[in-house]
Coordinates of C-alpha atoms and ligand atoms in Angstrom, one line a residue:
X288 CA 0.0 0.0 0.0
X289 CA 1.6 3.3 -1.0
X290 CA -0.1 6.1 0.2
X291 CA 0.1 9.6 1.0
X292 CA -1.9 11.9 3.4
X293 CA -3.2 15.0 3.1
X294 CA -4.4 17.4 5.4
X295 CA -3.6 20.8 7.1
X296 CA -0.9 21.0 9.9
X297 CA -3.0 19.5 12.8
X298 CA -5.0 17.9 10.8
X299 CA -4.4 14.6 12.5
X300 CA -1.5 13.0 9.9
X301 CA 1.0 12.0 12.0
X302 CA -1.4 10.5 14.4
X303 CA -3.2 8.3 12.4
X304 CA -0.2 7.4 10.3
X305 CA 1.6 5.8 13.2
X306 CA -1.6 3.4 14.1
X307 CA -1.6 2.7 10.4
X308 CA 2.0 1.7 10.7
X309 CA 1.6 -0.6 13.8
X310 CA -1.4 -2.0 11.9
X311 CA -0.7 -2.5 8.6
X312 CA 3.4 -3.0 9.0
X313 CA 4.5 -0.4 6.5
X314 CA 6.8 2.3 7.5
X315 CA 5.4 6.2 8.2
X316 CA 7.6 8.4 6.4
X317 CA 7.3 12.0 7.5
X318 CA 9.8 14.5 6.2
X319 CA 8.8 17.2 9.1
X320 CA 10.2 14.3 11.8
X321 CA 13.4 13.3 9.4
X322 CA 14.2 17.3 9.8
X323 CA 13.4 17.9 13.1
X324 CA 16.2 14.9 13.5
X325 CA 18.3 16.7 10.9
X326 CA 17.8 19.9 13.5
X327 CA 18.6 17.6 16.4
X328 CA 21.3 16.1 15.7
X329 CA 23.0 19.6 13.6
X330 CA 23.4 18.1 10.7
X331 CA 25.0 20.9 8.5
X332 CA 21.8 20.3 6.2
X333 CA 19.8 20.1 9.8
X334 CA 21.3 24.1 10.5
X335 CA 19.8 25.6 8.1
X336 CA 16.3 23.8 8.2
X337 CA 16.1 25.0 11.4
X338 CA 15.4 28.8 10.3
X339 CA 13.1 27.7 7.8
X340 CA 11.3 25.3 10.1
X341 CA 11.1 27.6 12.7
X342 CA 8.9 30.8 10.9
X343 CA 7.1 27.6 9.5
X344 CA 8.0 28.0 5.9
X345 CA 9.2 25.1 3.3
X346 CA 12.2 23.7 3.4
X347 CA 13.1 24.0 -0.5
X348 CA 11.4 21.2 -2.5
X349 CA 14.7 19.7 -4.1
X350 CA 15.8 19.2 -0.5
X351 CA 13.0 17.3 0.6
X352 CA 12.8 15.1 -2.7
X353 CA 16.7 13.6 -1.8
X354 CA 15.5 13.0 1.4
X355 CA 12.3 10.8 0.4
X356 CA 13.7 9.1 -1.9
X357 CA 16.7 7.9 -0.3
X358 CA 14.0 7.1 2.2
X359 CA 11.6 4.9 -0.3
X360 CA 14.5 2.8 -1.8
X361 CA 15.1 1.6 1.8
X362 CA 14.0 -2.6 2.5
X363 CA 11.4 -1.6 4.9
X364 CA 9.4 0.6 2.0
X365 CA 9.3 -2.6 -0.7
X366 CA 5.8 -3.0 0.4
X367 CA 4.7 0.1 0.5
X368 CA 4.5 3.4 2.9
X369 CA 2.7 6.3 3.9
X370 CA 3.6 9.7 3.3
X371 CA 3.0 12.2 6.2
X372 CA 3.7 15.7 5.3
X373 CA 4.9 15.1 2.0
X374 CA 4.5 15.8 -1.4
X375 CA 3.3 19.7 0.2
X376 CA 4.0 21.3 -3.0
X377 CA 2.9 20.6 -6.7
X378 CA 6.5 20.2 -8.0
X379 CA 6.9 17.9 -4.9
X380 CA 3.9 15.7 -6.3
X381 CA 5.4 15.6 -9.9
X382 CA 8.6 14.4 -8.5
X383 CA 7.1 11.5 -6.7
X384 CA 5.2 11.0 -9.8
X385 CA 8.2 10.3 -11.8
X386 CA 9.9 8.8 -9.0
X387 CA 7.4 6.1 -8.4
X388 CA 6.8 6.1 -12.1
X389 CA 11.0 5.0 -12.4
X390 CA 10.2 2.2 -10.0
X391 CA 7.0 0.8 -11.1
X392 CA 5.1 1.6 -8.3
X393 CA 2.4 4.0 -8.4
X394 CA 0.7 5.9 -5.8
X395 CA -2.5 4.3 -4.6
X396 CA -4.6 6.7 -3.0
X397 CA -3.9 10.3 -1.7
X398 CA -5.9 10.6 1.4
X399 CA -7.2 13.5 2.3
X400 CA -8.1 14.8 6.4
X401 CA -10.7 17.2 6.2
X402 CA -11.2 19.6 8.9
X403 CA -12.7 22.7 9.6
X404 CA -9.9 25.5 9.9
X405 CA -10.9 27.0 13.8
X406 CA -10.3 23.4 14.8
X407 CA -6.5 23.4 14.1
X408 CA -5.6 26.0 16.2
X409 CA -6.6 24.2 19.4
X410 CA -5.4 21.2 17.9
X411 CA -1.6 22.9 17.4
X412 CA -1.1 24.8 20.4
X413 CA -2.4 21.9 22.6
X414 CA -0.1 19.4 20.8
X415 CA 2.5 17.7 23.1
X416 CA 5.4 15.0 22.8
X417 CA 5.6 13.0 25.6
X418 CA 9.9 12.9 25.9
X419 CA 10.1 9.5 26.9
X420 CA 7.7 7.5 24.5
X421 CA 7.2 9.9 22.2
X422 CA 3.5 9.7 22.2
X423 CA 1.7 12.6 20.4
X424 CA -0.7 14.1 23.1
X425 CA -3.1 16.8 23.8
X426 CA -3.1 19.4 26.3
X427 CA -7.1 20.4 25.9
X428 CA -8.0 16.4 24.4
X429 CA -6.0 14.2 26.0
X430 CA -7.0 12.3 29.3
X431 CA -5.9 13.7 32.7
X432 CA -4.3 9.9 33.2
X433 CA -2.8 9.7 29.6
X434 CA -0.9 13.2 30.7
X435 CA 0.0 11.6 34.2
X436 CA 1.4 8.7 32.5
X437 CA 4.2 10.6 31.2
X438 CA 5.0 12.7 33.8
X439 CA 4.8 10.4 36.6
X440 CA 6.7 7.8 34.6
X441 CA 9.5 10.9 34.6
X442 CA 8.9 12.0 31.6
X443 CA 8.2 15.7 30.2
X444 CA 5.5 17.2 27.3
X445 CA 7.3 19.0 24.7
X446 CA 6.0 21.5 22.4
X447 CA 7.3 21.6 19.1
X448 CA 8.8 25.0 18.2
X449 CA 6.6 26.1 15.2
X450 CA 3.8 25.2 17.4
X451 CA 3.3 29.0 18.7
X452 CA 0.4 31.0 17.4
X453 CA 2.5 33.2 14.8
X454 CA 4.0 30.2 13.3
X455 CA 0.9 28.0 13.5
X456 CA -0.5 31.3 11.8
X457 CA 1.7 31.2 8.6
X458 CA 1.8 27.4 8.6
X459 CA -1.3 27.3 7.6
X460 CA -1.4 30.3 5.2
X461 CA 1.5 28.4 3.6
X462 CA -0.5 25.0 3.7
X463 CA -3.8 27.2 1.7
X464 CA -1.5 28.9 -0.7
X465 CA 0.6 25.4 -1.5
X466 CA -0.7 22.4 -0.3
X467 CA -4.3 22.9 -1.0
X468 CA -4.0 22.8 -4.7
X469 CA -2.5 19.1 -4.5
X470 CA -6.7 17.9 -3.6
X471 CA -7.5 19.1 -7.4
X472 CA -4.2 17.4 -8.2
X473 CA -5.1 14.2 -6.9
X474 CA -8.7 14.4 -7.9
X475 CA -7.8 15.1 -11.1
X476 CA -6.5 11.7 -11.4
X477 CA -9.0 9.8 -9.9
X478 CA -7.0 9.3 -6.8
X479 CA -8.6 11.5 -3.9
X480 CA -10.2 10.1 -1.2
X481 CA -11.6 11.9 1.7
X482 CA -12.7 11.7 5.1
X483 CA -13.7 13.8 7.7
X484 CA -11.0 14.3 10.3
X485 CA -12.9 15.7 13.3
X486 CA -14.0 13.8 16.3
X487 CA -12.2 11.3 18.9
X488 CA -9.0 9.8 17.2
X489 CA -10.5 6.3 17.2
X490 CA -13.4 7.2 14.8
X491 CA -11.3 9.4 12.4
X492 CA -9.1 5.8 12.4
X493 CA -11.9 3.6 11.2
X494 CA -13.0 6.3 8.3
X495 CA -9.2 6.0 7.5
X496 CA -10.1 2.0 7.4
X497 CA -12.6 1.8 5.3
X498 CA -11.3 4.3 3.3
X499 CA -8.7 2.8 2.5
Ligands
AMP629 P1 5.4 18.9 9.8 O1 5.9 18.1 10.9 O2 4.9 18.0 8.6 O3 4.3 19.9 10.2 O4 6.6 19.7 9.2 C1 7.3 20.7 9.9 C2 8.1 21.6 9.1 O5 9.1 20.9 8.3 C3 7.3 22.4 8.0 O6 6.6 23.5 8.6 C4 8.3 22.7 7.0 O7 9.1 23.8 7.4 C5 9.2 21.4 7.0 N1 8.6 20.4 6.0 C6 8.1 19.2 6.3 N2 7.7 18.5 5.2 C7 8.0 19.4 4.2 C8 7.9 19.3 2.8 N3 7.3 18.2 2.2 N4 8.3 20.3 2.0 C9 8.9 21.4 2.6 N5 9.0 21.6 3.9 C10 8.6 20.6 4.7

């Protein structure tokens, strides 16, 4: 299974990505996570992300295509993957295009998250990492006892950097002025599917299902 999802930031991607992973044993292959590493670990690549990453612009798309397709020809993607974050641009959705095209291996479906615009905002500035599991959590969502789990356990929620409200703020201007065209992309080739992405994570998860 080869697909990609679409969807605002906050939208719920990276989230239902990973269960898909665990489910479905493909790998989840977001390009904001392999920069954030790239940030993490200062990579000289990683340094100057970090700018771009930070006022929540794109990283330029020639970058990001080296970095997904190194990551595609590994073992672990011969079955298939989902793409989380990625293609965000139109020339980014060309290039995988071709790329699959070179390979054989076309897209299946592009998935697409819908949800209403005020929810995101919540949804963003809410959002937490828990530092020793890594579990994505929710300050205004999340249980009182999913929250406990990670503090008592020692660990501590992180925010993401671009998750303040300016940032957030041109993250999704950027998302509306370059993602958003990729849904006519996709329709236009017959390979849009949407669901709603509002409600408890479980729910969204079996529209992903069936979708799918
Ligand atoms: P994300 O975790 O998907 O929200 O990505 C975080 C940040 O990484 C974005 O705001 C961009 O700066 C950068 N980024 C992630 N994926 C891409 C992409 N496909 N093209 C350009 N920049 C990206």
């Amino acid at each position: 299974m080869r697909i990609v999802l679409l969807g605002a930031p906050g939208s719920g991607k990276g989230t239902q990505a990973k269960r898909l992973m665990a489910d479905k044993n493909i790998p989840q292959v977001s390009t904001g996570d392999m920069l954030r590493e790239a940030v993490a670990t200062s990579t000289q690549f990683g340094l100057k992300a970090k700018s771009i990453m930070d006022a929540g612009n794109l990283v330029p798309d020639d970058v990001v295509l080296g970095i997904i397709s190194e990551r595609i020809a590994q073992p672990d993607a011969r079955e298939g993957f989902i793409l989380d974050g990625f293609p965000r641009t139109k020339q980014q959705a060309l290039d995988l295009d071709d790329l699959l095209d070179q390979v054989g291996t076309p897209l299946d479906t592009a998935v697409l998250l819908d949800i209403d615009f005020k929810v995101l905002m919540q949804r963003l500035t809410g959002r937490r990492t828990c530092s020793l599991t890594g579990k994505l959590l929710n300050v205004y969502s999340s249980s009182q006892e999913e929250l406990d789990e990670c503090t008592n356990a020692g660990g501590e929620l992180i925010q993401r950097e671009d998750d303040n409200e300016e940032t957030i703020a041109n993250r999704l201007e950027v998302y509306r002025k370059n993602t958003e065209p990729l849904i006519d992309f996709y329709r236009n080739r017959g390979k849009l599917t949407t669901i709603d992405a509002e409600g408890e994570i479980d729910t969204v998860y079996a529209r992903l299902l069936e979708a799918l």
